[in-house]
Amino acid sequence: MAGPSPHKPRRKVKQAGGNGPSSLPVIMEREALVRVPSFPLAAFLWPARSSVSQWELLPLILMVVGLFRWAAGLWGYSGFKKPPIFGDYEAQRHWMEITTHLPISQWYFHDLEWWGLDYPPLTAYHSWICGKIGSLIDPAWFALYDSRGSHDPTLKIFMRATVLVSEYLIYIPAAVIFVRRFSRLSGVPAWTSSVALVAILMQPATILVDHVHFQYNTVMLGFVLASMSSMLAGRNFWVSFFFVMALGFKQMALYYAFSVFAYLLGVCVFPYINIPRFIGIALATAVSFAILLLPIVAGTLSEASRGITAHPGDSHPPLPLFADLAKHLNTDAFYYPVVEQLVQMIHRVFPFARGLFEDKVANFWCAANVVIKLRKYPAELLQRGALVATLAAIIPPNLILFLRPNKHLLPFAFATTAWGFFLFSYQVHEKSVLLPLMPMTLLLAGRQGLGKDTRAWVGFANILGCWTMYPLLQRVDLRVPYTVLTLLWAYLLGLPPTSLNAYFQDGSSIWSQWATAFIHGFFYLTMAFWHVLDMFVVAPKDKPDLWVVANVGVGAVGFSLCYLWCLGSLVIESEILPTSWTGKKTKAKTQ
């Protein structure tokens, strides 16, 4: 059935089934029979519904969402005047400092106690570019050692600008292209897809983390979106390239790796085994990794030939991983500095030594730790437990995607897999909730995306995600942008606590509507009550983290429901089960 527009129709219109071109006249007919938009965001874009071209509205959308991002950046950031090592802002600034002043072979070895580089190479290259540009403006911003902890207001403007420009170069174009392709695939009208695009770009958690707290997550998410968009276009080699770049920017992109692998393997096996396609994808992946590592490898070899070592003053310290490997290697061989560099990079990027979790996060392990003190168990046992639990959560959605490599299933599979990783994997951070939220929010651009059921669940996940990050944001005095951006997004999409518009629709089971409204209502009321307690009631002295622990427990249960909803929707949409089990009518498959 074709996707609805975000408005109330004047009268019922009979619609043809299917998702192909034959259904588009029916969609356009419905577009003409509207009376009033059904939620505020649709109302704001209402005058543009008769635009000749969908691209006429795009410049206005990009200006508005950019204005909100820049306004959010007027607030403080992570670590603002918070010694001794400040916060994520200082980490990003420091990486610009070391990459512009130190030899490339020393990037992953330099002063690891002060925000040592712990992201993959593409982050380092990005820091180098930003640092070089910033140094042309004011070299003092990135002076080695002397610039640590700088809170220069002009530097803040520059750092905010690097996030915005990076996002507009990678994430925004990828989001625009994906929404257009996915909406067209789903038979969604151009104006409706524009409404969905605004909702996606105004996602509050993304703005709060990158443009307020200060991160560059949207660069990684943009590469993932470009990879997904290439899947929609059938360009499998570009799928590999863009996803390798996502992995090369932030290792958290591994949350999506199983879904990328399952889809690419599926299109190589179904409807028939295609060996050349498989070999081509494998080669594209290998070449992409080679391109990613080339500057590090070439730079290390060049510097080693000139006598520059990764760790001045210490000829050959033991390798941080694979300690016995050095016994079988010639430390004087030309290739040894490269081996040392790659091992150190892996050691920094995958911090297994930090334990199952560092801070309180709304996932299964932190919630379970309230009842069972997990830290008393051996690290190896916890690692194996996390691995088994994560695999159990992510295998079902990816098995479905492998057996049914249909393009319209991609957001469901990516979201379900990312929720599985967030809930059960090792070393999860609060900000990692952006990874499941991104593909789940993309559902707004698909069939029934702005319908009430999908809008209710996508909205619930996003508002809950912002709420679980509140303790993190509160520590750096970001309560106001949290409140404004979260409530604004809820208002625009007609969601609680500003409206109940997203519940009780025609044509759906009254029992499922009441169940969804009751479950979501319970969580919304709990979140509101929690904020009252946090503001006015001091936690007991023997339980100073009581409210944070309560946030973790409620958030973990809510995210588990999001995982189950995404998995259930994936099963239904894939039609992998008999229709008598799901109660879903067979529809034309979209490949």
Coordinates of C-alpha atoms in Angstrom, one line a residue:
M1 CA 0.0 0.0 0.0
A2 CA 1.3 3.4 -0.9
G3 CA 2.7 5.6 1.9
P4 CA 0.3 8.3 3.2
S5 CA 1.0 12.0 3.2
P6 CA 1.2 13.8 6.5
H7 CA -2.3 15.2 6.3
K8 CA -5.9 14.3 6.8
P9 CA -7.8 13.3 3.6
R10 CA -11.2 14.8 3.0
R11 CA -12.7 11.5 2.0
K12 CA -11.5 7.9 1.5
V13 CA -10.0 7.1 -1.8
K14 CA -9.7 3.6 -3.2
Q15 CA -6.1 2.8 -3.8
A16 CA -4.4 0.3 -6.0
G17 CA -1.9 -2.0 -4.4
G18 CA 1.7 -2.2 -5.1
N19 CA 4.7 0.2 -5.0
G20 CA 5.4 0.7 -8.6
P21 CA 4.6 3.5 -11.0
S22 CA 1.0 2.3 -11.4
S23 CA 0.2 3.5 -7.8
L24 CA 1.6 7.1 -8.3
P25 CA -1.6 8.6 -10.0
V26 CA -3.5 7.4 -6.9
I27 CA -1.0 9.1 -4.6
M28 CA -1.2 12.3 -6.6
E29 CA -5.0 12.2 -6.5
R30 CA -4.8 12.0 -2.7
E31 CA -2.4 14.9 -2.6
A32 CA -5.1 17.0 -4.3
L33 CA -7.9 15.9 -1.8
V34 CA -6.4 17.4 1.3
R35 CA -8.0 19.7 3.8
V36 CA -5.6 20.3 6.7
P37 CA -2.2 19.0 7.7
S38 CA -2.2 16.5 10.6
F39 CA 0.8 17.6 12.6
P40 CA 2.8 20.9 12.9
L41 CA 5.8 20.1 10.7
A42 CA 3.4 19.3 7.8
A43 CA 1.6 22.6 8.5
F44 CA 4.9 24.5 8.2
L45 CA 5.7 23.0 4.9
W46 CA 2.1 23.1 3.7
P47 CA 2.6 26.1 1.3
A48 CA 5.3 24.1 -0.6
R49 CA 3.1 21.1 -1.4
S50 CA 2.4 22.4 -4.9
S51 CA 6.0 23.1 -5.8
V52 CA 6.9 22.4 -9.4
S53 CA 10.2 20.7 -8.3
Q54 CA 11.1 18.9 -5.1
W55 CA 14.5 20.7 -5.2
E56 CA 12.9 24.1 -4.9
L57 CA 12.2 23.4 -1.2
L58 CA 15.7 21.9 -0.5
P59 CA 17.7 25.2 -0.1
L60 CA 15.1 26.5 2.4
I61 CA 15.3 23.2 4.4
L62 CA 19.1 23.2 4.5
M63 CA 19.2 26.9 5.7
V64 CA 16.6 26.2 8.4
V65 CA 18.3 23.1 9.8
G66 CA 21.6 24.8 9.6
L67 CA 20.3 27.7 11.6
F68 CA 19.2 25.4 14.4
R69 CA 22.5 23.7 14.4
W70 CA 24.5 26.9 14.6
A71 CA 22.1 28.3 17.3
A72 CA 22.6 25.1 19.4
G73 CA 26.4 25.7 19.1
L74 CA 26.1 29.0 21.0
W75 CA 25.8 26.9 24.2
G76 CA 28.7 25.3 26.1
Y77 CA 30.3 22.1 25.2
S78 CA 31.8 19.0 26.8
G79 CA 34.6 20.0 29.2
F80 CA 34.0 23.7 29.1
K81 CA 36.1 25.0 32.0
K82 CA 36.1 21.5 33.6
P83 CA 39.7 20.7 34.5
P84 CA 41.9 18.6 34.7
I85 CA 41.6 17.2 31.2
F86 CA 38.4 19.0 30.1
G87 CA 36.2 16.9 27.7
D88 CA 35.5 15.7 24.2
Y89 CA 36.0 19.3 22.8
E90 CA 39.6 19.2 24.1
A91 CA 40.1 15.7 22.8
Q92 CA 39.1 16.8 19.2
R93 CA 41.2 20.0 19.5
H94 CA 44.2 18.1 20.8
W95 CA 44.0 15.6 17.9
M96 CA 44.2 18.6 15.5
E97 CA 47.2 19.7 17.5
I98 CA 49.2 16.5 17.4
T99 CA 48.4 15.6 13.8
T100 CA 49.6 19.0 12.5
H101 CA 52.8 19.1 14.6
L102 CA 54.0 15.5 15.0
P103 CA 55.3 12.9 12.4
I104 CA 52.5 10.6 11.3
S105 CA 54.2 7.6 12.8
Q106 CA 53.8 9.2 16.3
W107 CA 50.1 10.1 16.1
Y108 CA 49.0 6.9 17.9
F109 CA 51.8 6.9 20.4
H110 CA 52.0 10.5 21.7
D111 CA 51.2 11.3 25.3
L112 CA 48.4 8.8 25.6
E113 CA 47.5 10.1 29.1
W114 CA 46.3 13.3 27.6
W115 CA 43.5 12.4 25.1
G116 CA 45.6 9.9 23.1
L117 CA 44.3 9.3 19.6
D118 CA 41.9 6.4 19.8
Y119 CA 39.9 6.6 16.6
P120 CA 40.7 5.1 13.2
P121 CA 42.9 6.8 10.6
L122 CA 40.2 8.8 8.8
T123 CA 39.5 10.7 12.0
A124 CA 43.2 11.5 12.2
Y125 CA 43.3 12.7 8.6
H126 CA 40.2 14.9 9.2
S127 CA 41.8 16.3 12.3
W128 CA 44.9 17.1 10.3
I129 CA 42.9 19.0 7.7
C130 CA 41.0 21.0 10.3
G131 CA 44.2 21.7 12.2
K132 CA 46.0 22.9 9.2
I133 CA 43.2 25.3 8.3
G134 CA 42.9 26.5 11.9
S135 CA 46.6 27.1 12.1
L136 CA 46.4 29.5 9.2
I137 CA 43.9 31.5 11.1
D138 CA 45.6 31.4 14.5
P139 CA 48.6 29.1 15.2
A140 CA 48.1 29.5 18.9
W141 CA 45.0 27.4 18.8
F142 CA 47.0 24.3 18.1
A143 CA 50.4 25.1 19.5
L144 CA 52.0 21.8 20.8
Y145 CA 51.6 21.5 24.6
D146 CA 50.9 25.2 25.1
S147 CA 47.3 25.1 23.7
R148 CA 45.9 22.5 26.1
G149 CA 42.6 23.4 27.7
S150 CA 42.2 26.5 25.6
H151 CA 38.7 28.1 25.7
D152 CA 39.4 30.9 23.3
P153 CA 35.9 32.1 22.1
T154 CA 37.2 32.5 18.5
L155 CA 38.5 28.9 18.6
K156 CA 35.1 27.8 19.7
I157 CA 33.6 29.4 16.6
F158 CA 36.1 27.7 14.4
M159 CA 35.5 24.3 16.1
R160 CA 31.8 24.7 15.8
A161 CA 32.2 25.6 12.1
T162 CA 34.3 22.4 11.4
V163 CA 31.4 20.3 12.7
L164 CA 28.9 22.2 10.6
V165 CA 31.0 22.2 7.4
S166 CA 31.9 18.5 7.8
E167 CA 28.2 17.6 8.2
Y168 CA 27.2 19.7 5.2
L169 CA 29.9 18.1 3.1
I170 CA 29.1 14.4 4.0
Y171 CA 26.0 13.8 6.2
I172 CA 23.5 16.2 4.7
P173 CA 24.1 15.3 1.0
A174 CA 24.0 11.6 1.9
A175 CA 20.7 12.1 3.9
V176 CA 19.1 14.0 1.0
I177 CA 20.0 11.4 -1.6
F178 CA 19.0 8.5 0.6
V179 CA 15.6 10.1 1.4
R180 CA 14.9 10.8 -2.3
R181 CA 15.8 7.3 -3.4
F182 CA 14.0 5.5 -0.5
S183 CA 10.9 7.6 -0.9
R184 CA 10.8 7.0 -4.6
L185 CA 11.3 3.2 -4.0
S186 CA 8.4 3.3 -1.6
G187 CA 6.1 5.3 -3.8
V188 CA 6.1 8.3 -1.5
P189 CA 5.3 11.7 -3.0
A190 CA 8.0 14.3 -3.2
W191 CA 6.4 16.8 -0.8
T192 CA 5.9 14.0 1.8
S193 CA 9.5 13.0 1.5
S194 CA 10.5 16.6 2.1
V195 CA 8.6 16.6 5.3
A196 CA 10.4 13.4 6.3
L197 CA 13.7 14.9 5.4
V198 CA 13.2 17.8 7.7
A199 CA 12.2 15.5 10.5
I200 CA 15.3 13.4 10.0
L201 CA 17.7 16.4 9.8
M202 CA 16.1 17.9 12.9
Q203 CA 16.6 14.7 14.9
P204 CA 17.4 16.2 18.4
A205 CA 19.9 13.6 19.6
T206 CA 22.2 14.2 16.6
I207 CA 22.2 18.0 17.2
L208 CA 22.7 17.6 20.9
V209 CA 25.7 15.3 20.6
D210 CA 27.5 16.8 17.7
H211 CA 26.6 20.5 17.7
V212 CA 26.2 21.1 21.5
H213 CA 28.1 18.4 23.4
F214 CA 30.7 18.4 20.5
Q215 CA 31.5 15.4 18.4
Y216 CA 31.8 14.5 14.7
N217 CA 29.5 11.5 14.6
T218 CA 27.6 12.8 11.6
V219 CA 30.7 12.3 9.4
M220 CA 30.6 8.5 10.2
L221 CA 26.8 8.4 9.9
G222 CA 27.0 10.2 6.6
F223 CA 29.3 7.6 5.1
V224 CA 26.9 4.9 6.4
L225 CA 24.0 6.7 4.7
A226 CA 26.0 7.0 1.5
S227 CA 26.6 3.2 1.7
M228 CA 22.9 2.6 2.2
S229 CA 22.0 4.9 -0.6
S230 CA 24.4 3.0 -2.9
M231 CA 22.5 -0.2 -1.9
L232 CA 19.3 1.5 -3.1
A233 CA 21.0 2.4 -6.4
G234 CA 22.5 -1.1 -6.9
R235 CA 26.1 0.2 -6.8
N236 CA 27.6 -2.5 -4.7
F237 CA 31.3 -1.4 -5.1
W238 CA 30.4 2.1 -3.7
V239 CA 28.6 0.3 -0.9
S240 CA 31.9 -1.2 0.1
F241 CA 33.9 2.0 -0.3
F242 CA 31.6 4.2 1.7
F243 CA 31.2 1.7 4.5
V244 CA 35.0 1.2 4.8
M245 CA 35.3 5.0 5.1
A246 CA 32.7 4.9 7.9
L247 CA 34.7 2.3 9.7
G248 CA 37.8 4.3 9.0
F249 CA 36.3 7.4 10.7
K250 CA 34.8 5.7 13.8
Q251 CA 34.9 2.1 14.8
M252 CA 31.3 2.4 16.1
A253 CA 30.2 1.8 12.4
L254 CA 30.8 -1.9 13.2
Y255 CA 27.2 -1.7 14.6
Y256 CA 26.1 -1.8 11.0
A257 CA 28.8 -4.2 9.6
F258 CA 26.7 -7.4 9.9
S259 CA 23.8 -5.8 8.0
V260 CA 26.1 -4.6 5.2
F261 CA 27.7 -8.0 5.0
A262 CA 24.3 -9.8 5.1
Y263 CA 22.9 -7.6 2.3
L264 CA 25.9 -7.8 0.0
L265 CA 26.1 -11.6 0.5
G266 CA 22.4 -11.9 -0.1
V267 CA 22.6 -10.0 -3.5
C268 CA 25.5 -12.3 -4.5
V269 CA 23.4 -15.4 -3.7
F270 CA 19.8 -14.5 -4.6
P271 CA 18.1 -14.9 -7.0
Y272 CA 21.1 -16.8 -8.3
I273 CA 24.8 -17.2 -7.2
N274 CA 26.8 -14.5 -8.8
I275 CA 30.6 -15.2 -8.3
P276 CA 31.9 -12.2 -10.3
R277 CA 29.8 -9.9 -8.2
F278 CA 31.1 -11.4 -5.0
I279 CA 34.7 -11.2 -6.2
G280 CA 34.2 -7.6 -7.3
I281 CA 32.8 -6.6 -3.9
A282 CA 35.7 -8.3 -2.1
L283 CA 38.2 -6.5 -4.3
A284 CA 36.5 -3.2 -3.8
T285 CA 36.6 -3.7 0.0
A286 CA 40.3 -4.6 0.0
V287 CA 41.2 -1.6 -2.2
S288 CA 39.1 0.7 0.0
F289 CA 41.0 -0.5 3.1
A290 CA 44.3 -0.1 1.2
I291 CA 43.4 3.5 0.3
L292 CA 42.4 4.2 4.0
L293 CA 45.7 2.9 5.4
L294 CA 48.0 4.2 2.6
P295 CA 49.0 7.5 4.2
I296 CA 49.8 5.9 7.6
V297 CA 51.8 3.1 6.0
A298 CA 53.6 5.2 3.5
G299 CA 54.3 7.9 6.1
T300 CA 55.7 5.4 8.6
L301 CA 58.0 3.8 6.1
S302 CA 59.2 7.2 4.9
E303 CA 59.9 8.5 8.4
A304 CA 61.6 5.2 9.4
S305 CA 64.0 5.5 6.5
R306 CA 64.9 9.0 7.8
G307 CA 65.4 7.7 11.4
I308 CA 62.2 9.0 12.8
T309 CA 60.6 6.5 15.2
A310 CA 57.1 6.2 16.6
H311 CA 58.5 6.5 20.2
P312 CA 61.6 8.6 20.5
G313 CA 63.9 7.5 23.3
D314 CA 62.8 3.9 23.4
S315 CA 64.1 1.7 20.5
H316 CA 61.6 -1.2 20.5
P317 CA 59.1 -1.4 23.4
P318 CA 56.9 -4.5 23.6
L319 CA 53.9 -4.6 21.3
P320 CA 50.7 -3.8 23.2
L321 CA 48.9 -6.7 21.6
F322 CA 50.2 -10.1 20.5
A323 CA 53.2 -9.8 22.8
D324 CA 54.7 -13.0 21.6
L325 CA 54.6 -11.8 18.0
A326 CA 57.7 -9.7 18.4
K327 CA 59.7 -12.9 19.2
H328 CA 59.1 -14.0 15.6
L329 CA 59.8 -10.7 13.9
N330 CA 63.0 -8.9 13.0
T331 CA 62.7 -5.6 14.7
D332 CA 65.3 -4.2 12.3
A333 CA 63.4 -5.2 9.2
F334 CA 61.9 -2.4 7.0
Y335 CA 58.4 -3.6 7.6
Y336 CA 58.5 -3.7 11.4
P337 CA 57.6 -0.1 12.0
V338 CA 54.4 -0.7 9.9
V339 CA 53.5 -3.8 11.9
E340 CA 54.1 -1.8 15.1
Q341 CA 51.9 1.0 13.8
L342 CA 49.0 -1.2 12.9
V343 CA 49.1 -3.1 16.1
Q344 CA 49.1 0.1 18.2
M345 CA 46.3 1.4 16.1
I346 CA 44.2 -1.7 16.8
H347 CA 45.1 -1.5 20.5
R348 CA 43.9 2.1 20.7
V349 CA 40.8 1.7 18.6
F350 CA 39.5 -1.4 20.5
P351 CA 39.9 -0.7 24.2
F352 CA 39.1 -4.1 25.7
A353 CA 41.2 -3.3 28.7
R354 CA 38.7 -0.7 29.8
G355 CA 36.1 -3.3 30.9
L356 CA 32.5 -4.1 30.0
F357 CA 31.5 -0.5 30.6
E358 CA 32.9 2.8 32.0
D359 CA 29.9 4.9 32.7
K360 CA 26.2 4.2 33.3
V361 CA 24.5 3.6 29.9
A362 CA 20.9 2.5 29.3
N363 CA 21.8 -0.9 28.0
F364 CA 21.4 -4.5 29.3
W365 CA 24.7 -4.7 31.1
C366 CA 24.5 -1.5 33.1
A367 CA 20.9 -2.3 34.0
A368 CA 21.8 -5.8 35.1
N369 CA 24.7 -4.5 37.1
V370 CA 22.2 -2.9 39.5
V371 CA 21.1 -6.4 40.6
I372 CA 24.2 -8.5 39.8
K373 CA 27.6 -6.7 40.3
L374 CA 29.2 -7.7 37.1
R375 CA 32.6 -6.2 37.8
K376 CA 33.4 -9.0 40.2
Y377 CA 33.5 -11.5 37.3
P378 CA 36.7 -12.0 35.1
A379 CA 37.0 -9.7 32.1
E380 CA 37.4 -12.7 29.8
L381 CA 34.0 -14.1 30.9
L382 CA 32.3 -10.8 30.5
Q383 CA 33.7 -10.4 27.0
R384 CA 32.5 -13.8 26.0
G385 CA 29.1 -13.1 27.5
A386 CA 28.8 -9.8 25.6
L387 CA 29.8 -11.6 22.4
V388 CA 27.2 -14.4 22.8
A389 CA 24.4 -12.0 23.8
T390 CA 25.2 -9.6 20.9
L391 CA 25.3 -12.4 18.4
A392 CA 22.0 -13.8 19.7
A393 CA 20.4 -10.3 19.2
I394 CA 21.9 -9.5 15.7
I395 CA 21.8 -12.9 13.9
P396 CA 17.9 -13.0 13.4
P397 CA 17.6 -9.6 11.6
N398 CA 20.7 -10.3 9.4
L399 CA 19.6 -13.8 8.6
I400 CA 16.3 -12.2 7.3
L401 CA 18.2 -9.6 5.3
F402 CA 20.4 -12.3 3.8
L403 CA 17.5 -14.4 2.8
R404 CA 15.4 -11.4 1.6
P405 CA 17.9 -8.8 0.4
N406 CA 15.2 -6.3 -0.5
K407 CA 16.0 -2.6 -0.5
H408 CA 13.0 -1.5 1.5
L409 CA 14.1 -3.7 4.4
L410 CA 17.4 -1.9 4.9
P411 CA 16.4 0.7 7.6
F412 CA 14.6 -2.1 9.6
A413 CA 17.6 -4.4 9.5
F414 CA 20.1 -1.7 10.2
A415 CA 18.1 -0.4 13.2
T416 CA 17.4 -3.8 14.7
T417 CA 21.1 -4.8 14.4
A418 CA 22.3 -1.5 15.9
W419 CA 19.8 -1.8 18.8
G420 CA 21.3 -5.3 19.4
F421 CA 24.8 -3.9 19.6
F422 CA 23.8 -1.0 21.8
L423 CA 22.0 -3.3 24.3
F424 CA 24.5 -6.1 24.5
S425 CA 27.9 -5.3 23.1
Y426 CA 31.1 -4.4 24.9
Q427 CA 32.1 -0.8 25.9
V428 CA 29.0 1.1 24.9
H429 CA 28.8 4.8 25.5
E430 CA 25.7 7.0 25.9
K431 CA 26.3 8.7 22.6
S432 CA 26.2 5.3 20.8
V433 CA 22.4 5.5 20.9
L434 CA 22.8 7.7 17.7
L435 CA 23.6 4.5 15.8
P436 CA 20.3 2.7 16.2
L437 CA 18.3 6.0 16.1
M438 CA 19.7 7.0 12.7
P439 CA 18.3 4.1 10.6
M440 CA 15.1 3.9 12.7
T441 CA 14.5 7.6 12.0
L442 CA 15.0 6.9 8.3
L443 CA 11.7 4.9 8.4
L444 CA 9.9 8.3 8.3
A445 CA 10.9 8.5 4.6
G446 CA 9.4 5.1 3.7
R447 CA 6.0 3.6 3.2
Q448 CA 3.7 4.6 6.0
G449 CA 6.6 6.5 7.5
L450 CA 4.6 9.5 8.5
G451 CA 1.6 7.4 9.4
K452 CA 0.8 7.4 13.0
D453 CA 2.2 4.0 14.0
T454 CA 5.7 4.4 12.6
R455 CA 5.8 8.1 13.7
A456 CA 4.8 7.1 17.2
W457 CA 7.5 4.4 17.5
V458 CA 10.3 6.5 15.8
G459 CA 9.3 9.5 18.0
F460 CA 9.3 7.4 21.2
A461 CA 12.8 6.0 20.4
N462 CA 14.2 9.4 19.7
I463 CA 12.7 11.1 22.8
L464 CA 13.8 8.2 25.0
G465 CA 17.3 8.4 23.5
C466 CA 17.6 12.1 24.3
W467 CA 16.3 11.4 27.9
T468 CA 18.9 8.7 28.5
M469 CA 21.6 11.2 27.5
Y470 CA 20.3 13.8 29.9
P471 CA 22.7 12.8 32.8
L472 CA 25.6 13.3 30.4
L473 CA 24.3 16.6 29.1
Q474 CA 23.4 17.8 32.6
R475 CA 27.0 17.4 33.8
V476 CA 28.1 20.0 31.3
D477 CA 25.2 22.4 31.9
L478 CA 23.3 21.7 28.7
R479 CA 19.8 21.4 30.2
V480 CA 18.3 24.2 28.1
P481 CA 19.3 23.0 24.6
Y482 CA 18.2 19.5 25.7
T483 CA 14.8 20.7 26.7
V484 CA 14.3 23.0 23.7
L485 CA 15.4 20.7 21.0
T486 CA 13.6 17.6 22.3
L487 CA 10.3 19.4 22.9
L488 CA 10.6 21.2 19.6
W489 CA 11.0 17.9 17.7
A490 CA 8.1 16.3 19.6
Y491 CA 5.9 19.3 18.8
L492 CA 6.8 19.3 15.1
L493 CA 5.9 15.6 14.7
G494 CA 2.8 15.7 17.0
L495 CA 4.3 13.5 19.7
P496 CA 4.0 13.4 23.5
P497 CA 4.4 15.3 25.7
T498 CA 3.1 18.1 23.4
S499 CA 0.4 16.1 21.6
L500 CA -1.3 12.7 21.3
N501 CA -1.7 13.1 17.5
A502 CA 0.5 10.1 16.7
Y503 CA -2.0 7.6 18.3
F504 CA -5.4 6.2 17.4
Q505 CA -5.6 6.0 13.6
D506 CA -8.3 4.7 11.3
G507 CA -8.0 1.3 9.8
S508 CA -5.8 -0.2 12.6
S509 CA -6.6 -2.7 15.3
I510 CA -8.0 -0.8 18.3
W511 CA -6.2 -3.2 20.6
S512 CA -2.8 -2.5 19.1
Q513 CA -3.5 1.2 19.2
W514 CA -4.4 1.2 22.9
A515 CA -1.5 -1.1 23.7
T516 CA 1.0 1.2 22.0
A517 CA -0.6 4.3 23.6
F518 CA -0.5 2.7 27.0
I519 CA 3.1 1.5 26.8
H520 CA 4.4 4.8 25.4
G521 CA 2.3 6.8 27.8
F522 CA 3.8 4.9 30.7
F523 CA 7.3 5.8 29.6
Y524 CA 6.5 9.4 28.9
L525 CA 4.9 9.8 32.3
T526 CA 7.9 8.1 33.9
M527 CA 10.3 10.4 32.1
A528 CA 8.4 13.5 33.2
F529 CA 8.2 12.2 36.8
W530 CA 11.9 11.4 36.8
H531 CA 12.7 15.0 35.7
V532 CA 10.7 16.3 38.7
L533 CA 12.5 14.0 41.1
D534 CA 15.9 14.9 39.6
M535 CA 15.2 18.7 40.0
F536 CA 13.6 18.8 43.4
V537 CA 14.5 15.7 45.3
V538 CA 18.1 15.0 46.5
A539 CA 19.2 11.4 46.2
P540 CA 20.0 9.6 49.5
K541 CA 23.6 9.9 50.6
D542 CA 24.1 6.2 50.5
K543 CA 22.7 6.1 46.9
P544 CA 24.0 9.3 45.2
D545 CA 23.5 7.8 41.7
L546 CA 19.9 6.7 42.4
W547 CA 18.3 8.9 39.7
V548 CA 20.9 8.0 37.1
V549 CA 20.5 4.3 37.8
A550 CA 16.7 4.7 37.4
N551 CA 17.3 6.4 34.1
V552 CA 19.5 3.5 33.0
G553 CA 16.9 0.9 34.0
V554 CA 13.9 2.6 32.4
G555 CA 15.9 3.4 29.2
A556 CA 17.2 -0.2 28.8
V557 CA 13.6 -1.5 29.0
G558 CA 12.4 1.1 26.5
F559 CA 15.2 0.4 24.1
S560 CA 14.5 -3.3 24.3
L561 CA 10.9 -2.6 23.2
C562 CA 12.3 -0.6 20.3
Y563 CA 14.5 -3.5 19.3
L564 CA 11.5 -5.9 19.4
W565 CA 9.3 -3.4 17.4
C566 CA 12.0 -3.1 14.7
L567 CA 12.5 -6.9 14.6
G568 CA 8.8 -7.5 14.4
S569 CA 8.4 -5.0 11.7
L570 CA 11.3 -6.5 9.8
V571 CA 9.7 -10.0 10.0
I572 CA 6.3 -8.6 8.8
E573 CA 7.8 -6.5 5.9
S574 CA 10.1 -9.3 4.7
E575 CA 7.1 -11.7 4.4
I576 CA 9.5 -14.4 5.5
L577 CA 6.8 -16.1 7.6
P578 CA 3.5 -17.4 6.2
T579 CA 0.9 -14.6 5.9
S580 CA -1.4 -16.5 8.1
W581 CA 1.1 -15.9 11.0
T582 CA 1.6 -12.2 10.4
G583 CA -1.8 -11.3 9.1
K584 CA -0.2 -9.2 6.4
K585 CA -1.5 -9.2 2.9
T586 CA 1.0 -10.2 0.2
K587 CA 2.3 -7.2 -1.7
A588 CA 4.5 -6.7 -4.7
K589 CA 8.2 -7.0 -3.6
T590 CA 10.5 -4.1 -4.1
Q591 CA 13.9 -5.2 -5.0

